[in-house]
Amino acid sequence: MEKKEMGVKSEDINIDSSSLLNSYQFSSVFDFCEVEKSSSLGFMELLGVQDYSPLLDVPQLSTMSMKTSTVIASSDTGKDSSEVLNQQQPATPNSCSISSASSEAVNDNKTVVEQTEDDEEEKQKTNKQLKTKKTNQKKQREPRFAFMTKSEVDHLEDGYRWRKYGQKAVKNSPFPRSYYRCTTVSCNVKKRVERSFTDPSIVVTTYEGQHTHPSPAMSRSAFVGAQIAPPDSLVSGGFSTNYGSVLQGNYNYLSSSQYHQQQQHQHQQLLFNTLSSLNHHPYNNSSAFTQERKLCNQVTTAAFLRDHGLLQDVVPSHMLKEE
DNA sequence: CGGGTTTGACCGGCGC
DNA sequence: GCGCCGGTCAAACCCG
C-alpha cells in the first residue's frame, strides 16, 4: 500500500472560529493528539478536564477532529483504532504530538493450562493452542498514551523499572522499536520506544496500561523520609528524566483517588516536559512548526489552567503567557 | 545466580 | 489462501 504523507496540516484547521475559542483550544488537543475524537476524550480525562460534554455538540469541532483523524489514519486504513500513534512517519517532522487512546475492557488473560504430556514439543504446541483459544475473543487493548520527546537516548528514565522483551525493525525506518514491560509483578504496563526516522532526535514513547503501583523512585522517596527533593536528584527522592525532572513526592499512604491524581499529574508533567523540549527544537523556525507550536502552547495552557492546583506550581509563567 | 538483553521463531490480524 | 507486519515468546546470552 502506498504510504501517504501524514500530518496535521494547519490549513485543515479552521482557526478563525473565534466564537469557538474554547472549542478551538480543545480541538487543538484533538489535532495534536492525532487521535480520533473518541480517543481524544480519554486524553481530556488524562489532562484533568472534567467536563468536556459540551464539546461533543460542536459540529466544527467534530469536523475538525475527524478531518485530522482521517489524515492520520489514511496511511494505513482499517488499523486498530486504538493504535493511534503507530506512525511510520511522524505528523510533521517538527510537530509535537501527544497521543492518547482508550479502549474498554481489559483482557489480560494469559493463563497457560498445565499439561501432563511427556513430549515437550507436543506440550508446548498444546499450550500455545490453548493460549490461542483463551485469547480468541477480540483482544482488548489497554489505554495508550504516546509522547514524542526530543532526546539523545532511546529509553527515557521515567521512574519505573522496565524489562525489554522484544525488539523489532520498523518498516520504512532504520530505527528499531523496542518493547518493554514493567518489571513489577501483577503490573502489566507496557511501553514501546521508537525513534522517529524523519527526525532522529525525537523518541516516540507509547505507554499501554496503568501502573498498579507507585514508581520505585517514589517508593524510595517515601522510604527515606518522603521529603521533597531538589529537581534532578535521584538519591534523595525525585528522579530526573532526559526531558526534565519528573515530579517527586510522597506516594505512600495515598488513597486510590489520590494515587490516580498523582499518576495523572505525572502524565501531565511528562507532557509538559515534552512540550518544553520541543519549544527549543532547532528547526522550529519553519512557519508550519511555529503555527503548530502556537497551537501546542494553547493546548497546554488551556489544559493546565483547568488543572486546579496540580500544575500551576510547575508550569513557568512564561510558558503560560508565551505567544 | 538473578535479573536484564538479544534475537530468531511464532502467532494473530489484516489486506490482497 | 497467502504474505506481510506488529507484537510476543523464550532460549541463549550477558553482566554485576
mmCIF file of C-alpha atoms (C1' of nucleotides) in Angstrom:
data_model
loop_
_atom_site.group_PDB
_atom_site.id
_atom_site.type_symbol
_atom_site.label_atom_id
_atom_site.label_comp_id
_atom_site.label_asym_id
_atom_site.label_seq_id
_atom_site.Cartn_x
_atom_site.Cartn_y
_atom_site.Cartn_z
ATOM 1 C CA MET A 1 0.000 0.000 0.000
ATOM 2 C CA GLU A 2 1.267 3.381 -0.864
ATOM 3 C CA LYS A 3 2.219 5.405 2.120
ATOM 4 C CA LYS A 4 0.778 8.837 2.168
ATOM 5 C CA GLU A 5 2.407 11.810 3.748
ATOM 6 C CA MET A 6 0.817 12.154 7.105
ATOM 7 C CA GLY A 7 0.481 15.117 9.294
ATOM 8 C CA VAL A 8 -1.608 17.806 10.743
ATOM 9 C CA LYS A 9 -1.962 20.482 8.177
ATOM 10 C CA SER A 10 -2.504 23.866 9.678
ATOM 11 C CA GLU A 11 -4.759 24.821 6.841
ATOM 12 C CA ASP A 12 -7.034 21.964 7.716
ATOM 13 C CA ILE A 13 -7.828 23.639 10.958
ATOM 14 C CA ASN A 14 -10.283 26.464 10.998
ATOM 15 C CA ILE A 15 -8.506 28.671 13.456
ATOM 16 C CA ASP A 16 -10.683 31.666 12.693
ATOM 17 C CA SER A 17 -13.638 30.354 14.555
ATOM 18 C CA SER A 18 -13.179 32.890 17.277
ATOM 19 C CA SER A 19 -16.651 32.310 18.537
ATOM 20 C CA LEU A 20 -15.497 28.872 19.400
ATOM 21 C CA LEU A 21 -12.343 29.865 21.168
ATOM 22 C CA ASN A 22 -12.820 27.375 23.887
ATOM 23 C CA SER A 23 -13.681 24.664 21.462
ATOM 24 C CA TYR A 24 -10.763 25.596 19.329
ATOM 25 C CA GLN A 25 -8.386 25.066 22.150
ATOM 26 C CA PHE A 26 -9.771 21.655 22.684
ATOM 27 C CA SER A 27 -9.801 20.878 19.012
ATOM 28 C CA SER A 28 -6.129 21.666 19.028
ATOM 29 C CA VAL A 29 -5.720 18.961 21.545
ATOM 30 C CA PHE A 30 -7.542 16.622 19.254
ATOM 31 C CA ASP A 31 -5.439 17.643 16.342
ATOM 32 C CA PHE A 32 -2.199 17.321 18.162
ATOM 33 C CA CYS A 33 -3.170 14.163 19.801
ATOM 34 C CA GLU A 34 -3.647 12.799 16.340
ATOM 35 C CA VAL A 35 -6.398 10.634 17.589
ATOM 36 C CA GLU A 36 -9.970 10.068 16.844
ATOM 37 C CA LYS A 37 -12.473 12.186 18.671
ATOM 38 C CA SER A 38 -13.496 9.376 20.953
ATOM 39 C CA SER A 39 -9.938 8.619 21.881
ATOM 40 C CA SER A 40 -9.237 12.245 22.464
ATOM 41 C CA LEU A 41 -11.776 12.287 25.196
ATOM 42 C CA GLY A 42 -9.611 9.859 27.060
ATOM 43 C CA PHE A 43 -6.847 12.339 26.647
ATOM 44 C CA MET A 44 -9.104 15.031 28.045
ATOM 45 C CA GLU A 45 -9.515 12.920 31.103
ATOM 46 C CA LEU A 46 -5.806 12.473 31.301
ATOM 47 C CA LEU A 47 -5.387 16.195 31.269
ATOM 48 C CA GLY A 48 -7.829 16.560 34.056
ATOM 49 C CA VAL A 49 -10.586 18.122 32.027
ATOM 50 C CA GLN A 50 -13.686 17.280 33.955
ATOM 51 C CA ASP A 51 -16.473 18.408 31.698
ATOM 52 C CA TYR A 52 -15.984 18.196 28.000
ATOM 53 C CA SER A 53 -19.518 17.150 27.172
ATOM 54 C CA PRO A 54 -20.445 20.497 25.571
ATOM 55 C CA LEU A 55 -17.666 19.959 23.082
ATOM 56 C CA LEU A 56 -19.354 16.908 21.750
ATOM 57 C CA ASP A 57 -22.092 19.087 20.388
ATOM 58 C CA VAL A 58 -19.839 21.427 18.490
ATOM 59 C CA PRO A 59 -20.103 20.383 14.859
ATOM 60 C CA GLN A 60 -16.991 22.240 13.819
ATOM 61 C CA LEU A 61 -15.004 20.531 16.468
ATOM 62 C CA SER A 62 -16.214 17.204 15.361
ATOM 63 C CA THR A 63 -15.450 18.047 11.770
ATOM 64 C CA MET A 64 -12.006 19.277 12.558
ATOM 65 C CA SER A 65 -11.001 16.360 14.656
ATOM 66 C CA MET A 66 -12.404 13.868 12.231
ATOM 67 C CA LYS A 67 -10.665 15.592 9.392
ATOM 68 C CA THR A 68 -7.325 15.363 11.084
ATOM 69 C CA SER A 69 -8.008 11.895 12.161
ATOM 70 C CA THR A 70 -8.611 10.935 8.587
ATOM 71 C CA VAL A 71 -5.353 12.435 7.511
ATOM 72 C CA ILE A 72 -3.501 10.480 10.116
ATOM 73 C CA ALA A 73 -5.291 7.251 9.555
ATOM 74 C CA SER A 74 -5.078 7.356 5.822
ATOM 75 C CA SER A 75 -1.663 5.759 5.724
ATOM 76 C CA ASP A 76 -2.995 2.525 6.977
ATOM 77 C CA THR A 77 -6.710 2.290 6.868
ATOM 78 C CA GLY A 78 -8.546 -0.290 8.823
ATOM 79 C CA LYS A 79 -5.956 -0.375 11.504
ATOM 80 C CA ASP A 80 -6.974 -0.884 15.072
ATOM 81 C CA SER A 81 -8.238 2.485 16.116
ATOM 82 C CA SER A 82 -6.648 2.175 19.482
ATOM 83 C CA GLU A 83 -3.310 2.192 17.757
ATOM 84 C CA VAL A 84 -3.045 5.848 17.321
ATOM 85 C CA LEU A 85 0.490 6.959 17.157
ATOM 86 C CA ASN A 86 1.881 3.944 15.458
ATOM 87 C CA GLN A 87 3.084 6.056 12.656
ATOM 88 C CA GLN A 88 5.645 5.189 10.116
ATOM 89 C CA GLN A 89 6.190 8.867 9.870
ATOM 90 C CA PRO A 90 5.541 11.475 12.468
ATOM 91 C CA ALA A 91 2.829 14.023 11.934
ATOM 92 C CA THR A 92 5.282 16.507 10.655
ATOM 93 C CA PRO A 93 8.975 16.409 11.325
ATOM 94 C CA ASN A 94 8.775 19.181 13.822
ATOM 95 C CA SER A 95 5.397 18.880 15.318
ATOM 96 C CA CYS A 96 4.873 17.920 18.853
ATOM 97 C CA SER A 97 2.442 15.145 19.254
ATOM 98 C CA ILE A 98 0.882 13.695 22.288
ATOM 99 C CA SER A 99 -1.456 10.882 21.701
ATOM 100 C CA SER A 100 -3.909 9.085 23.802
ATOM 101 C CA ALA A 101 -6.079 6.191 23.049
ATOM 102 C CA SER A 102 -8.608 4.440 25.108
ATOM 103 C CA SER A 103 -10.291 1.121 24.921
ATOM 104 C CA GLU A 104 -12.893 -0.503 27.045
ATOM 105 C CA ALA A 105 -12.461 -3.765 28.779
ATOM 106 C CA VAL A 106 -9.115 -5.276 29.518
ATOM 107 C CA ASN A 107 -8.230 -8.769 28.612
ATOM 108 C CA ASP A 108 -5.005 -9.830 30.174
ATOM 109 C CA ASN A 109 -5.894 -13.459 30.178
ATOM 110 C CA LYS A 110 -2.612 -15.174 29.602
ATOM 111 C CA THR A 111 -3.145 -18.241 31.651
ATOM 112 C CA VAL A 112 -1.445 -21.313 30.328
ATOM 113 C CA VAL A 113 -3.114 -24.521 31.388
ATOM 114 C CA GLU A 114 -0.780 -27.196 32.728
ATOM 115 C CA GLN A 115 -0.366 -30.286 30.620
ATOM 116 C CA THR A 116 0.649 -33.788 31.647
ATOM 117 C CA GLU A 117 2.118 -34.776 28.297
ATOM 118 C CA ASP A 118 5.629 -36.141 28.316
ATOM 119 C CA ASP A 119 6.544 -34.919 24.913
ATOM 120 C CA GLU A 120 7.915 -31.433 25.390
ATOM 121 C CA GLU A 121 7.175 -30.242 21.913
ATOM 122 C CA GLU A 122 3.674 -31.558 21.973
ATOM 123 C CA LYS A 123 3.194 -29.883 25.309
ATOM 124 C CA GLN A 124 4.330 -26.537 24.008
ATOM 125 C CA LYS A 125 2.135 -26.867 20.968
ATOM 126 C CA THR A 126 -0.868 -27.694 23.093
ATOM 127 C CA ASN A 127 -0.146 -24.822 25.411
ATOM 128 C CA LYS A 128 0.040 -22.435 22.533
ATOM 129 C CA GLN A 129 -3.205 -23.710 21.140
ATOM 130 C CA LEU A 130 -4.903 -23.303 24.479
ATOM 131 C CA LYS A 131 -3.443 -19.885 24.801
ATOM 132 C CA THR A 132 -4.791 -19.069 21.401
ATOM 133 C CA LYS A 133 -8.219 -20.316 22.349
ATOM 134 C CA LYS A 134 -8.141 -18.330 25.546
ATOM 135 C CA THR A 135 -7.377 -15.129 23.746
ATOM 136 C CA ASN A 136 -9.717 -15.922 20.941
ATOM 137 C CA GLN A 137 -12.190 -13.306 21.949
ATOM 138 C CA LYS A 138 -11.301 -9.964 20.395
ATOM 139 C CA LYS A 139 -8.189 -8.762 22.116
ATOM 140 C CA GLN A 140 -8.861 -5.609 24.055
ATOM 141 C CA ARG A 141 -6.159 -3.057 24.436
ATOM 142 C CA GLU A 142 -5.208 -1.076 27.474
ATOM 143 C CA PRO A 143 -5.426 2.694 27.177
ATOM 144 C CA ARG A 144 -2.382 4.064 25.451
ATOM 145 C CA PHE A 145 -0.571 7.313 25.810
ATOM 146 C CA ALA A 146 2.172 8.325 23.456
ATOM 147 C CA PHE A 147 4.757 11.020 23.853
ATOM 148 C CA MET A 148 7.124 12.394 21.303
ATOM 149 C CA THR A 149 10.223 13.525 23.098
ATOM 150 C CA LYS A 150 13.373 15.104 21.865
ATOM 151 C CA SER A 151 16.099 13.064 23.398
ATOM 152 C CA GLU A 152 19.540 11.636 22.769
ATOM 153 C CA VAL A 153 18.759 8.332 24.407
ATOM 154 C CA ASP A 154 16.042 5.961 23.347
ATOM 155 C CA HIS A 155 14.895 4.627 26.662
ATOM 156 C CA LEU A 156 13.812 7.566 28.774
ATOM 157 C CA GLU A 157 14.004 7.198 32.505
ATOM 158 C CA ASP A 158 10.548 7.634 33.975
ATOM 159 C CA GLY A 159 10.947 6.282 37.453
ATOM 160 C CA TYR A 160 9.651 2.820 36.741
ATOM 161 C CA ARG A 161 11.649 -0.311 36.122
ATOM 162 C CA TRP A 162 11.252 -1.924 32.721
ATOM 163 C CA ARG A 163 12.348 -5.173 31.201
ATOM 164 C CA LYS A 164 12.875 -5.304 27.484
ATOM 165 C CA TYR A 165 11.047 -8.221 25.934
ATOM 166 C CA GLY A 166 11.409 -7.600 22.289
ATOM 167 C CA GLN A 167 12.769 -5.514 19.523
ATOM 168 C CA LYS A 168 11.536 -5.244 16.003
ATOM 169 C CA ALA A 169 12.666 -3.495 12.925
ATOM 170 C CA VAL A 170 10.211 -0.795 11.966
ATOM 171 C CA LYS A 171 9.095 -0.740 8.391
ATOM 172 C CA ASN A 172 10.462 2.227 6.456
ATOM 173 C CA SER A 173 12.667 3.200 9.337
ATOM 174 C CA PRO A 174 16.293 2.464 10.110
ATOM 175 C CA PHE A 175 15.489 2.622 13.796
ATOM 176 C CA PRO A 176 14.172 -0.428 15.626
ATOM 177 C CA ARG A 177 11.229 -0.402 18.004
ATOM 178 C CA SER A 178 11.810 -1.733 21.485
ATOM 179 C CA TYR A 179 9.189 -3.337 23.683
ATOM 180 C CA TYR A 180 9.325 -3.012 27.447
ATOM 181 C CA ARG A 181 7.228 -4.396 30.269
ATOM 182 C CA CYS A 182 7.047 -3.089 33.806
ATOM 183 C CA THR A 183 9.087 -5.442 35.986
ATOM 184 C CA THR A 184 6.674 -5.224 38.892
ATOM 185 C CA VAL A 185 4.660 -8.402 39.282
ATOM 186 C CA SER A 186 0.960 -8.043 38.556
ATOM 187 C CA CYS A 187 1.607 -4.779 36.769
ATOM 188 C CA ASN A 188 1.142 -5.341 33.072
ATOM 189 C CA VAL A 189 2.032 -1.907 31.830
ATOM 190 C CA LYS A 190 3.929 -1.957 28.594
ATOM 191 C CA LYS A 191 5.835 0.604 26.739
ATOM 192 C CA ARG A 192 7.100 0.904 23.213
ATOM 193 C CA VAL A 193 10.028 3.039 22.306
ATOM 194 C CA GLU A 194 10.993 4.013 18.828
ATOM 195 C CA ARG A 195 12.838 6.804 17.171
ATOM 196 C CA SER A 196 11.261 8.929 14.519
ATOM 197 C CA PHE A 197 13.172 8.336 11.344
ATOM 198 C CA THR A 198 12.325 11.677 9.805
ATOM 199 C CA ASP A 199 13.684 13.374 12.869
ATOM 200 C CA PRO A 200 16.032 11.026 14.678
ATOM 201 C CA SER A 201 16.274 13.406 17.591
ATOM 202 C CA ILE A 202 12.692 12.564 18.514
ATOM 203 C CA VAL A 203 11.822 9.498 20.522
ATOM 204 C CA VAL A 204 8.261 8.226 20.451
ATOM 205 C CA THR A 205 7.332 6.505 23.688
ATOM 206 C CA THR A 206 3.987 4.777 23.919
ATOM 207 C CA TYR A 207 2.670 3.643 27.281
ATOM 208 C CA GLU A 208 -0.009 0.998 27.445
ATOM 209 C CA GLY A 209 -1.968 0.455 30.606
ATOM 210 C CA GLN A 210 -1.772 1.961 34.029
ATOM 211 C CA HIS A 211 0.669 1.124 36.772
ATOM 212 C CA THR A 212 -0.901 -0.643 39.689
ATOM 213 C CA HIS A 213 1.827 0.544 41.998
ATOM 214 C CA PRO A 214 3.858 3.621 42.834
ATOM 215 C CA SER A 215 7.031 4.151 40.896
ATOM 216 C CA PRO A 216 10.075 2.601 42.588
ATOM 217 C CA ALA A 217 11.670 6.018 42.631
ATOM 218 C CA MET A 218 8.694 7.318 44.537
ATOM 219 C CA SER A 219 8.854 4.466 46.960
ATOM 220 C CA ARG A 220 12.466 5.226 47.644
ATOM 221 C CA SER A 221 11.469 8.775 48.242
ATOM 222 C CA ALA A 222 8.895 7.722 50.759
ATOM 223 C CA PHE A 223 11.347 5.363 52.358
ATOM 224 C CA VAL A 224 13.998 7.961 53.003
ATOM 225 C CA GLY A 225 11.555 10.303 54.573
ATOM 226 C CA ALA A 226 9.375 11.474 51.740
ATOM 227 C CA GLN A 227 10.920 14.891 51.650
ATOM 228 C CA ILE A 228 10.525 16.926 48.539
ATOM 229 C CA ALA A 229 13.785 16.547 46.773
ATOM 230 C CA PRO A 230 15.537 19.080 44.631
ATOM 231 C CA PRO A 231 14.947 18.514 40.937
ATOM 232 C CA ASP A 232 17.298 16.137 39.177
ATOM 233 C CA SER A 233 18.057 14.386 42.381
ATOM 234 C CA LEU A 234 17.626 10.678 42.259
ATOM 235 C CA VAL A 235 19.107 9.642 45.551
ATOM 236 C CA SER A 236 17.058 11.947 47.631
ATOM 237 C CA GLY A 237 13.771 11.001 46.172
ATOM 238 C CA GLY A 238 12.946 12.756 42.957
ATOM 239 C CA PHE A 239 14.044 11.408 39.685
ATOM 240 C CA SER A 240 15.125 13.187 36.641
ATOM 241 C CA THR A 241 14.491 12.221 33.103
ATOM 242 C CA ASN A 242 16.202 13.093 29.939
ATOM 243 C CA TYR A 243 13.485 15.568 29.259
ATOM 244 C CA GLY A 244 13.458 17.189 32.616
ATOM 245 C CA SER A 245 12.716 16.262 36.128
ATOM 246 C CA VAL A 246 9.541 14.447 36.851
ATOM 247 C CA LEU A 247 7.505 15.108 39.880
ATOM 248 C CA GLN A 248 8.634 13.835 43.176
ATOM 249 C CA GLY A 249 6.887 13.430 46.446
ATOM 250 C CA ASN A 250 5.299 11.058 48.827
ATOM 251 C CA TYR A 251 3.414 8.241 47.174
ATOM 252 C CA ASN A 252 2.912 6.324 50.360
ATOM 253 C CA TYR A 253 -0.409 6.262 52.087
ATOM 254 C CA LEU A 254 -2.278 7.693 49.148
ATOM 255 C CA SER A 255 -5.893 6.853 48.623
ATOM 256 C CA SER A 256 -6.685 5.382 45.248
ATOM 257 C CA SER A 257 -8.075 8.652 44.023
ATOM 258 C CA GLN A 258 -5.008 10.490 45.239
ATOM 259 C CA TYR A 259 -2.816 7.966 43.528
ATOM 260 C CA HIS A 260 -4.802 8.317 40.346
ATOM 261 C CA GLN A 261 -4.357 12.033 40.599
ATOM 262 C CA GLN A 262 -0.638 11.624 41.102
ATOM 263 C CA GLN A 263 -0.394 9.439 38.039
ATOM 264 C CA GLN A 264 -2.338 11.984 36.097
ATOM 265 C CA HIS A 265 -0.021 14.641 37.373
ATOM 266 C CA GLN A 266 2.924 12.597 36.213
ATOM 267 C CA HIS A 267 1.475 12.230 32.731
ATOM 268 C CA GLN A 268 0.897 15.948 32.643
ATOM 269 C CA GLN A 269 4.433 16.549 33.767
ATOM 270 C CA LEU A 270 5.744 14.319 31.003
ATOM 271 C CA LEU A 271 3.571 16.177 28.562
ATOM 272 C CA PHE A 272 4.820 19.477 29.817
ATOM 273 C CA ASN A 273 8.444 18.450 29.644
ATOM 274 C CA THR A 274 7.951 17.134 26.166
ATOM 275 C CA LEU A 275 6.437 20.356 25.008
ATOM 276 C CA SER A 276 9.142 22.338 26.730
ATOM 277 C CA SER A 277 11.824 20.450 24.920
ATOM 278 C CA LEU A 278 10.050 20.930 21.642
ATOM 279 C CA ASN A 279 9.930 24.624 22.272
ATOM 280 C CA HIS A 280 13.681 24.583 21.849
ATOM 281 C CA HIS A 281 13.668 22.488 18.754
ATOM 282 C CA PRO A 282 16.418 23.559 16.386
ATOM 283 C CA TYR A 283 14.125 23.510 13.387
ATOM 284 C CA ASN A 284 11.371 25.495 14.957
ATOM 285 C CA ASN A 285 11.788 28.419 12.624
ATOM 286 C CA SER A 286 9.604 26.862 9.986
ATOM 287 C CA SER A 287 6.282 28.570 9.722
ATOM 288 C CA ALA A 288 4.426 25.312 9.963
ATOM 289 C CA PHE A 289 6.190 24.495 13.144
ATOM 290 C CA THR A 290 5.603 27.904 14.607
ATOM 291 C CA GLN A 291 1.953 27.584 13.794
ATOM 292 C CA GLU A 292 1.715 24.224 15.418
ATOM 293 C CA ARG A 293 3.773 25.305 18.367
ATOM 294 C CA LYS A 294 1.319 28.095 18.961
ATOM 295 C CA LEU A 295 -1.431 25.572 18.976
ATOM 296 C CA CYS A 296 0.562 23.368 21.281
ATOM 297 C CA ASN A 297 1.052 26.171 23.736
ATOM 298 C CA GLN A 298 -2.613 26.963 23.646
ATOM 299 C CA VAL A 299 -3.350 23.371 24.265
ATOM 300 C CA THR A 300 -1.096 23.121 27.235
ATOM 301 C CA THR A 301 -2.219 26.415 28.580
ATOM 302 C CA ALA A 302 -5.848 25.503 28.212
ATOM 303 C CA ALA A 303 -5.370 22.115 29.717
ATOM 304 C CA PHE A 304 -3.130 23.260 32.513
ATOM 305 C CA LEU A 305 -5.367 26.089 33.507
ATOM 306 C CA ARG A 306 -8.056 23.543 34.035
ATOM 307 C CA ASP A 307 -5.862 21.641 36.359
ATOM 308 C CA HIS A 308 -6.805 23.077 39.653
ATOM 309 C CA GLY A 309 -3.892 23.076 41.986
ATOM 310 C CA LEU A 310 -1.785 20.398 40.340
ATOM 311 C CA LEU A 311 0.310 22.024 37.717
ATOM 312 C CA GLN A 312 0.270 25.709 38.230
ATOM 313 C CA ASP A 313 3.174 25.288 40.562
ATOM 314 C CA VAL A 314 5.344 23.612 37.979
ATOM 315 C CA VAL A 315 4.443 25.477 34.824
ATOM 316 C CA PRO A 316 6.646 28.515 34.444
ATOM 317 C CA SER A 317 4.674 31.645 33.818
ATOM 318 C CA HIS A 318 6.444 32.288 30.534
ATOM 319 C CA MET A 319 5.035 29.046 29.230
ATOM 320 C CA LEU A 320 1.554 30.135 30.078
ATOM 321 C CA LYS A 321 1.955 33.596 28.621
ATOM 322 C CA GLU A 322 4.010 32.659 25.609
ATOM 323 C CA GLU A 323 2.846 33.713 22.134
ATOM 324 C "C1'" DC B 1 22.952 -16.727 40.416
ATOM 325 C "C1'" DG B 2 19.466 -13.424 39.486
ATOM 326 C "C1'" DG B 3 17.974 -10.062 36.521
ATOM 327 C "C1'" DG B 4 18.195 -7.902 32.164
ATOM 328 C "C1'" DT B 5 19.061 -8.035 26.948
ATOM 329 C "C1'" DT B 6 19.276 -10.119 22.381
ATOM 330 C "C1'" DT B 7 17.263 -12.353 18.725
ATOM 331 C "C1'" DG B 8 15.015 -15.780 15.929
ATOM 332 C "C1'" DA B 9 10.659 -18.060 15.921
ATOM 333 C "C1'" DC B 10 5.981 -17.876 16.339
ATOM 334 C "C1'" DC B 11 1.179 -16.069 16.280
ATOM 335 C "C1'" DG B 12 -2.848 -13.326 15.028
ATOM 336 C "C1'" DG B 13 -4.821 -9.725 12.302
ATOM 337 C "C1'" DC B 14 -5.408 -7.786 8.059
ATOM 338 C "C1'" DG B 15 -5.191 -6.724 3.099
ATOM 339 C "C1'" DC B 16 -4.951 -8.562 -1.404
ATOM 340 C "C1'" DG C 1 -5.193 -18.884 0.990
ATOM 341 C "C1'" DC C 2 -1.129 -16.344 1.151
ATOM 342 C "C1'" DG C 3 2.006 -12.959 2.532
ATOM 343 C "C1'" DC C 4 3.081 -9.045 5.297
ATOM 344 C "C1'" DC C 5 3.530 -6.944 9.612
ATOM 345 C "C1'" DG C 6 3.184 -5.829 14.532
ATOM 346 C "C1'" DG C 7 3.551 -7.913 18.800
ATOM 347 C "C1'" DT C 8 5.132 -11.544 21.916
ATOM 348 C "C1'" DC C 9 7.655 -15.577 23.489
ATOM 349 C "C1'" DA C 10 11.529 -17.870 25.145
ATOM 350 C "C1'" DA C 11 16.154 -19.789 24.814
ATOM 351 C "C1'" DA C 12 20.610 -18.195 24.826
ATOM 352 C "C1'" DC C 13 23.483 -14.935 26.319
ATOM 353 C "C1'" DC C 14 25.483 -11.165 29.163
ATOM 354 C "C1'" DC C 15 26.703 -8.813 33.325
ATOM 355 C "C1'" DG C 16 27.301 -7.374 38.060
#
